[in-house]
PDB file of C-alpha atoms in Angstrom:
ATOM      1  CA  MET A   1     272.843  29.968 109.271  1.00  0.00           C
ATOM      2  CA  ASN A   2     276.325  28.664 108.926  1.00  0.00           C
ATOM      3  CA  ILE A   3     276.280  25.501 108.984  1.00  0.00           C
ATOM      4  CA  VAL A   4     280.559  25.282 108.960  1.00  0.00           C
ATOM      5  CA  VAL A   5     282.165  20.691 108.492  1.00  0.00           C
ATOM      6  CA  VAL A   6     285.253  20.209 108.278  1.00  0.00           C
ATOM      7  CA  ARG A   7     286.317  17.669 106.786  1.00  0.00           C
ATOM      8  CA  TYR A   8     289.218  14.472 106.885  1.00  0.00           C
ATOM      9  CA  LYS A   9     290.574  12.068 106.393  1.00  0.00           C
ATOM     10  CA  ASN A  10     286.972   9.850 106.474  1.00  0.00           C
ATOM     11  CA  LYS A  11     285.490  10.596 102.557  1.00  0.00           C
ATOM     12  CA  GLU A  12     282.528   7.722 103.252  1.00  0.00           C
ATOM     13  CA  VAL A  13     281.120   9.257 106.646  1.00  0.00           C
ATOM     14  CA  GLU A  14     281.747  12.444 104.838  1.00  0.00           C
ATOM     15  CA  GLU A  15     279.820  12.791 101.756  1.00  0.00           C
ATOM     16  CA  CYS A  16     276.772  11.403 104.093  1.00  0.00           C
ATOM     17  CA  CYS A  17     276.711  13.784 106.753  1.00  0.00           C
ATOM     18  CA  LEU A  18     276.509  16.555 103.525  1.00  0.00           C
ATOM     19  CA  GLU A  19     274.246  14.349 101.409  1.00  0.00           C
ATOM     20  CA  SER A  20     271.987  14.858 105.148  1.00  0.00           C
ATOM     21  CA  VAL A  21     272.582  18.719 105.537  1.00  0.00           C
ATOM     22  CA  ARG A  22     272.024  18.677 102.164  1.00  0.00           C
ATOM     23  CA  LYS A  23     268.695  16.485 101.984  1.00  0.00           C
ATOM     24  CA  PHE A  24     267.363  18.101 104.989  1.00  0.00           C
ATOM     25  CA  THR A  25     268.491  22.123 104.938  1.00  0.00           C
ATOM     26  CA  ASP A  26     266.722  24.933 103.225  1.00  0.00           C
ATOM     27  CA  LEU A  27     270.679  26.203 102.203  1.00  0.00           C
ATOM     28  CA  THR A  28     268.478  29.399 100.857  1.00  0.00           C
ATOM     29  CA  ARG A  29     268.035  30.139 104.243  1.00  0.00           C
ATOM     30  CA  HIS A  30     271.175  28.664 105.152  1.00  0.00           C
ATOM     31  CA  THR A  31     274.619  29.309 104.531  1.00  0.00           C
ATOM     32  CA  LEU A  32     277.249  25.463 104.257  1.00  0.00           C
ATOM     33  CA  THR A  33     280.911  25.585 104.475  1.00  0.00           C
ATOM     34  CA  VAL A  34     283.249  23.139 103.846  1.00  0.00           C
ATOM     35  CA  PHE A  35     286.209  22.779 104.660  1.00  0.00           C
ATOM     36  CA  ASP A  36     289.196  19.120 103.356  1.00  0.00           C
ATOM     37  CA  ASN A  37     291.383  20.219 106.184  1.00  0.00           C
ATOM     38  CA  GLU A  38     293.372  17.176 105.145  1.00  0.00           C
ATOM     39  CA  PRO A  39     295.995  18.779 102.463  1.00  0.00           C
ATOM     40  CA  GLU A  40     297.173  21.343 105.547  1.00  0.00           C
ATOM     41  CA  ASN A  41     295.849  20.033 108.426  1.00  0.00           C
ATOM     42  CA  ILE A  42     295.677  22.768 110.745  1.00  0.00           C
ATOM     43  CA  ASN A  43     294.374  22.826 114.294  1.00  0.00           C
ATOM     44  CA  LEU A  44     291.075  22.570 114.743  1.00  0.00           C
ATOM     45  CA  GLY A  45     290.599  25.852 116.861  1.00  0.00           C
ATOM     46  CA  LYS A  46     292.822  28.200 114.437  1.00  0.00           C
ATOM     47  CA  LEU A  47     291.322  26.620 111.690  1.00  0.00           C
ATOM     48  CA  TRP A  48     287.475  27.429 113.433  1.00  0.00           C
ATOM     49  CA  ASN A  49     288.156  31.090 114.599  1.00  0.00           C
ATOM     50  CA  ARG A  50     289.089  31.758 111.026  1.00  0.00           C
ATOM     51  CA  LEU A  51     286.048  29.904 108.855  1.00  0.00           C
ATOM     52  CA  ILE A  52     283.690  31.701 111.607  1.00  0.00           C
ATOM     53  CA  GLU A  53     285.843  35.247 110.694  1.00  0.00           C
ATOM     54  CA  ASP A  54     285.381  34.416 108.258  1.00  0.00           C
ATOM     55  CA  SER A  55     281.178  34.057 107.593  1.00  0.00           C
ATOM     56  CA  GLN A  56     279.058  35.935 106.681  1.00  0.00           C
ATOM     57  CA  ASP A  57     275.986  35.261 108.934  1.00  0.00           C
ATOM     58  CA  GLU A  58     276.030  35.400 113.151  1.00  0.00           C
ATOM     59  CA  ASN A  59     274.460  31.967 114.040  1.00  0.00           C
ATOM     60  CA  ILE A  60     277.558  29.649 113.782  1.00  0.00           C
ATOM     61  CA  CYS A  61     276.621  26.123 113.818  1.00  0.00           C
ATOM     62  CA  LEU A  62     279.111  24.405 114.475  1.00  0.00           C
ATOM     63  CA  LEU A  63     278.836  20.615 112.903  1.00  0.00           C
ATOM     64  CA  ASN A  64     281.051  17.684 113.563  1.00  0.00           C
ATOM     65  CA  SER A  65     281.362  15.533 109.966  1.00  0.00           C
ATOM     66  CA  ASP A  66     280.584  11.895 111.510  1.00  0.00           C
ATOM     67  CA  THR A  67     276.653  13.648 111.917  1.00  0.00           C
ATOM     68  CA  VAL A  68     273.763  12.610 110.599  1.00  0.00           C
ATOM     69  CA  VAL A  69     271.335  15.183 111.026  1.00  0.00           C
ATOM     70  CA  GLU A  70     267.830  14.652 110.521  1.00  0.00           C
ATOM     71  CA  GLU A  71     264.691  16.956 109.284  1.00  0.00           C
ATOM     72  CA  GLY A  72     263.797  19.734 111.084  1.00  0.00           C
ATOM     73  CA  TRP A  73     267.202  19.865 112.891  1.00  0.00           C
ATOM     74  CA  ASP A  74     267.771  23.308 112.076  1.00  0.00           C
ATOM     75  CA  ARG A  75     265.447  24.455 114.904  1.00  0.00           C
ATOM     76  CA  LEU A  76     268.171  23.645 117.339  1.00  0.00           C
ATOM     77  CA  GLU A  77     268.509  28.037 115.341  1.00  0.00           C
ATOM     78  CA  GLU A  78     265.351  29.194 117.167  1.00  0.00           C
ATOM     79  CA  SER A  79     266.809  28.658 120.427  1.00  0.00           C
ATOM     80  CA  LEU A  80     268.920  31.580 119.758  1.00  0.00           C
ATOM     81  CA  ALA A  81     266.344  34.329 120.238  1.00  0.00           C
ATOM     82  CA  ASP A  82     267.152  34.000 123.567  1.00  0.00           C
ATOM     83  CA  THR A  83     269.858  36.726 124.743  1.00  0.00           C
ATOM     84  CA  THR A  84     270.983  35.065 127.391  1.00  0.00           C
ATOM     85  CA  VAL A  85     271.340  31.954 125.349  1.00  0.00           C
ATOM     86  CA  GLY A  86     275.534  31.271 124.778  1.00  0.00           C
ATOM     87  CA  ALA A  87     275.021  27.367 122.866  1.00  0.00           C
ATOM     88  CA  VAL A  88     272.674  25.576 122.226  1.00  0.00           C
ATOM     89  CA  GLY A  89     273.427  21.833 120.834  1.00  0.00           C
ATOM     90  CA  PRO A  90     270.725  18.137 120.236  1.00  0.00           C
ATOM     91  CA  ILE A  91     270.770  15.229 121.656  1.00  0.00           C
ATOM     92  CA  THR A  92     272.274  12.328 120.313  1.00  0.00           C
ATOM     93  CA  ASN A  93     272.914   8.795 120.673  1.00  0.00           C
ATOM     94  CA  LYS A  94     276.980   8.665 121.707  1.00  0.00           C
ATOM     95  CA  CYS A  95     278.954  11.691 122.502  1.00  0.00           C
ATOM     96  CA  GLY A  96     280.635  12.624 126.802  1.00  0.00           C
ATOM     97  CA  GLY A  97     277.832  14.388 127.113  1.00  0.00           C
ATOM     98  CA  GLU A  98     274.958  15.014 129.100  1.00  0.00           C
ATOM     99  CA  GLN A  99     272.709  14.755 126.145  1.00  0.00           C
ATOM    100  CA  LYS A 100     273.493  11.022 125.576  1.00  0.00           C
ATOM    101  CA  ASN A 101     270.664   9.075 124.138  1.00  0.00           C
ATOM    102  CA  LEU A 102     267.810  11.833 126.327  1.00  0.00           C
ATOM    103  CA  THR A 103     264.687  11.326 124.373  1.00  0.00           C
ATOM    104  CA  LYS A 104     263.354  13.384 122.433  1.00  0.00           C
ATOM    105  CA  ALA A 105     260.199  15.314 123.581  1.00  0.00           C
ATOM    106  CA  GLU A 106     259.002  18.995 123.302  1.00  0.00           C
ATOM    107  CA  ALA A 107     262.346  20.891 125.853  1.00  0.00           C
ATOM    108  CA  ILE A 108     264.512  22.289 125.321  1.00  0.00           C
ATOM    109  CA  GLU A 109     266.215  22.680 128.765  1.00  0.00           C
ATOM    110  CA  ASP A 110     269.243  24.514 130.467  1.00  0.00           C
ATOM    111  CA  ILE A 111     272.731  21.910 130.508  1.00  0.00           C
ATOM    112  CA  ASN A 112     276.243  21.876 132.060  1.00  0.00           C
ATOM    113  CA  ASP A 113     278.028  20.789 129.496  1.00  0.00           C
ATOM    114  CA  LEU A 114     277.176  20.812 125.729  1.00  0.00           C
ATOM    115  CA  SER A 115     279.239  18.501 123.537  1.00  0.00           C
ATOM    116  CA  GLY A 116     280.645  19.955 120.708  1.00  0.00           C
ATOM    117  CA  PHE A 117     279.576  17.398 117.263  1.00  0.00           C
ATOM    118  CA  CYS A 118     276.289  19.807 116.359  1.00  0.00           C
ATOM    119  CA  TYR A 119     277.225  23.599 118.352  1.00  0.00           C
ATOM    120  CA  LEU A 120     275.144  25.973 117.775  1.00  0.00           C
ATOM    121  CA  PHE A 121     276.034  30.168 118.738  1.00  0.00           C
ATOM    122  CA  THR A 122     276.050  33.219 117.106  1.00  0.00           C
ATOM    123  CA  LYS A 123     279.565  35.237 116.346  1.00  0.00           C
ATOM    124  CA  SER A 124     279.061  37.775 118.466  1.00  0.00           C
ATOM    125  CA  VAL A 125     278.800  36.125 121.833  1.00  0.00           C
ATOM    126  CA  TRP A 126     281.549  33.486 120.818  1.00  0.00           C
ATOM    127  CA  ARG A 127     283.537  37.407 120.090  1.00  0.00           C
ATOM    128  CA  LYS A 128     282.466  38.540 123.443  1.00  0.00           C
ATOM    129  CA  VAL A 129     283.622  35.332 125.571  1.00  0.00           C
ATOM    130  CA  GLY A 130     287.105  35.028 123.618  1.00  0.00           C
ATOM    131  CA  LYS A 131     287.525  33.002 119.944  1.00  0.00           C
ATOM    132  CA  MET A 132     288.221  28.455 120.427  1.00  0.00           C
ATOM    133  CA  PRO A 133     291.231  28.253 121.576  1.00  0.00           C
ATOM    134  CA  GLU A 134     294.320  27.178 118.993  1.00  0.00           C
ATOM    135  CA  ASP A 135     296.055  25.802 121.599  1.00  0.00           C
ATOM    136  CA  MET A 136     294.781  22.260 122.022  1.00  0.00           C
ATOM    137  CA  PRO A 137     294.806  18.816 119.859  1.00  0.00           C
ATOM    138  CA  PHE A 138     292.183  16.938 117.695  1.00  0.00           C
ATOM    139  CA  TYR A 139     289.375  17.807 120.164  1.00  0.00           C
ATOM    140  CA  GLY A 140     287.965  19.276 123.688  1.00  0.00           C
ATOM    141  CA  GLN A 141     287.234  23.071 123.067  1.00  0.00           C
ATOM    142  CA  GLU A 142     284.019  24.097 122.730  1.00  0.00           C
ATOM    143  CA  SER A 143     284.795  22.207 126.892  1.00  0.00           C
ATOM    144  CA  ILE A 144     286.282  25.788 126.693  1.00  0.00           C
ATOM    145  CA  LEU A 145     283.589  27.711 124.971  1.00  0.00           C
ATOM    146  CA  ASN A 146     281.066  26.236 127.754  1.00  0.00           C
ATOM    147  CA  ARG A 147     283.490  27.888 130.974  1.00  0.00           C
ATOM    148  CA  LYS A 148     283.915  31.391 128.907  1.00  0.00           C
ATOM    149  CA  LEU A 149     279.897  30.772 127.988  1.00  0.00           C
ATOM    150  CA  GLU A 150     279.149  30.756 132.008  1.00  0.00           C
ATOM    151  CA  ASP A 151     281.783  33.214 133.229  1.00  0.00           C
ATOM    152  CA  HIS A 152     280.006  35.458 131.364  1.00  0.00           C
ATOM    153  CA  GLY A 153     275.972  35.003 132.395  1.00  0.00           C
ATOM    154  CA  TYR A 154     275.181  32.666 129.674  1.00  0.00           C
ATOM    155  CA  LYS A 155     273.354  29.235 129.689  1.00  0.00           C
ATOM    156  CA  LEU A 156     273.784  26.527 127.656  1.00  0.00           C
ATOM    157  CA  LYS A 157     270.540  24.512 126.473  1.00  0.00           C
ATOM    158  CA  VAL A 158     269.837  21.133 124.768  1.00  0.00           C
ATOM    159  CA  ASP A 159     267.454  21.515 121.871  1.00  0.00           C
ATOM    160  CA  ARG A 160     265.597  17.568 123.195  1.00  0.00           C
ATOM    161  CA  ARG A 161     263.007  17.968 119.589  1.00  0.00           C
ATOM    162  CA  VAL A 162     266.146  17.387 117.723  1.00  0.00           C
ATOM    163  CA  PHE A 163     268.149  14.198 118.037  1.00  0.00           C
ATOM    164  CA  ILE A 164     271.637  13.993 115.291  1.00  0.00           C
ATOM    165  CA  TRP A 165     273.075  11.476 115.042  1.00  0.00           C
ATOM    166  CA  HIS A 166     277.235  10.713 115.890  1.00  0.00           C
ATOM    167  CA  GLU A 167     279.107   7.832 114.947  1.00  0.00           C
ATOM    168  CA  LYS A 168     282.035   9.783 118.221  1.00  0.00           C
ATOM    169  CA  GLY A 169     285.585   9.281 117.180  1.00  0.00           C
ATOM    170  CA  SER A 170     285.145   8.492 113.460  1.00  0.00           C
ATOM    171  CA  SER A 171     287.813  11.581 112.947  1.00  0.00           C
ATOM    172  CA  TRP A 172     289.750  11.228 115.811  1.00  0.00           C
ATOM    173  CA  LEU A 173     290.272   7.091 115.031  1.00  0.00           C
ATOM    174  CA  LYS A 174     291.085   7.909 111.119  1.00  0.00           C
ATOM    175  CA  ALA A 175     293.872  10.277 112.037  1.00  0.00           C
ATOM    176  CA  LYS A 176     295.117   8.759 115.417  1.00  0.00           C
ATOM    177  CA  GLU A 177     295.915   5.979 112.867  1.00  0.00           C
ATOM    178  CA  ARG A 178     297.969   7.777 110.523  1.00  0.00           C
ATOM    179  CA  GLY A 179     299.508   9.181 113.036  1.00  0.00           C
ATOM    180  CA  ASP A 180     298.364  12.802 112.272  1.00  0.00           C
ATOM    181  CA  MET A 181     297.684  13.345 116.366  1.00  0.00           C
ATOM    182  CA  LYS A 182     299.849  16.731 115.977  1.00  0.00           C
ATOM    183  CA  MET A 183     296.045  18.197 115.089  1.00  0.00           C
TER     184      MET A 183
END
């Protein structure tokens, strides 16, 4: 699995994210790709598409830089063995969807909408349904990908065995403060 983290002007929060990934991820089995988008300010959808395309891994995890993972979080990848699954994500404390405030359980369940704070999928499915939209601002690309996945008959799953803490919006707020919302 390639864990893709895009840094963007929020060094302290981003360091917490990366520290947790390094602590709780076997990086002899997984790849960590970190891209600092501050100097280039590339549209996020375009940047993700480029980083996914360049990845040597089949399984891709887009992980927001304002998250903190826990031990065993990479169990999320197990769901991708089911070829009917388009994307999977964990439960969390904050997000714009149904994954918020679900209790931990030994269950992987269907979900109507999957938030992009931690979003796992396969590169082959991503190619099949169409890449991330590149004409959107700072966030929301996963909502379009969710619909594409469902339109192609794939399921969205929430893995209630895994909790990932999410600061939600810290990068977006930093970008807004600096007037950088042209992404």
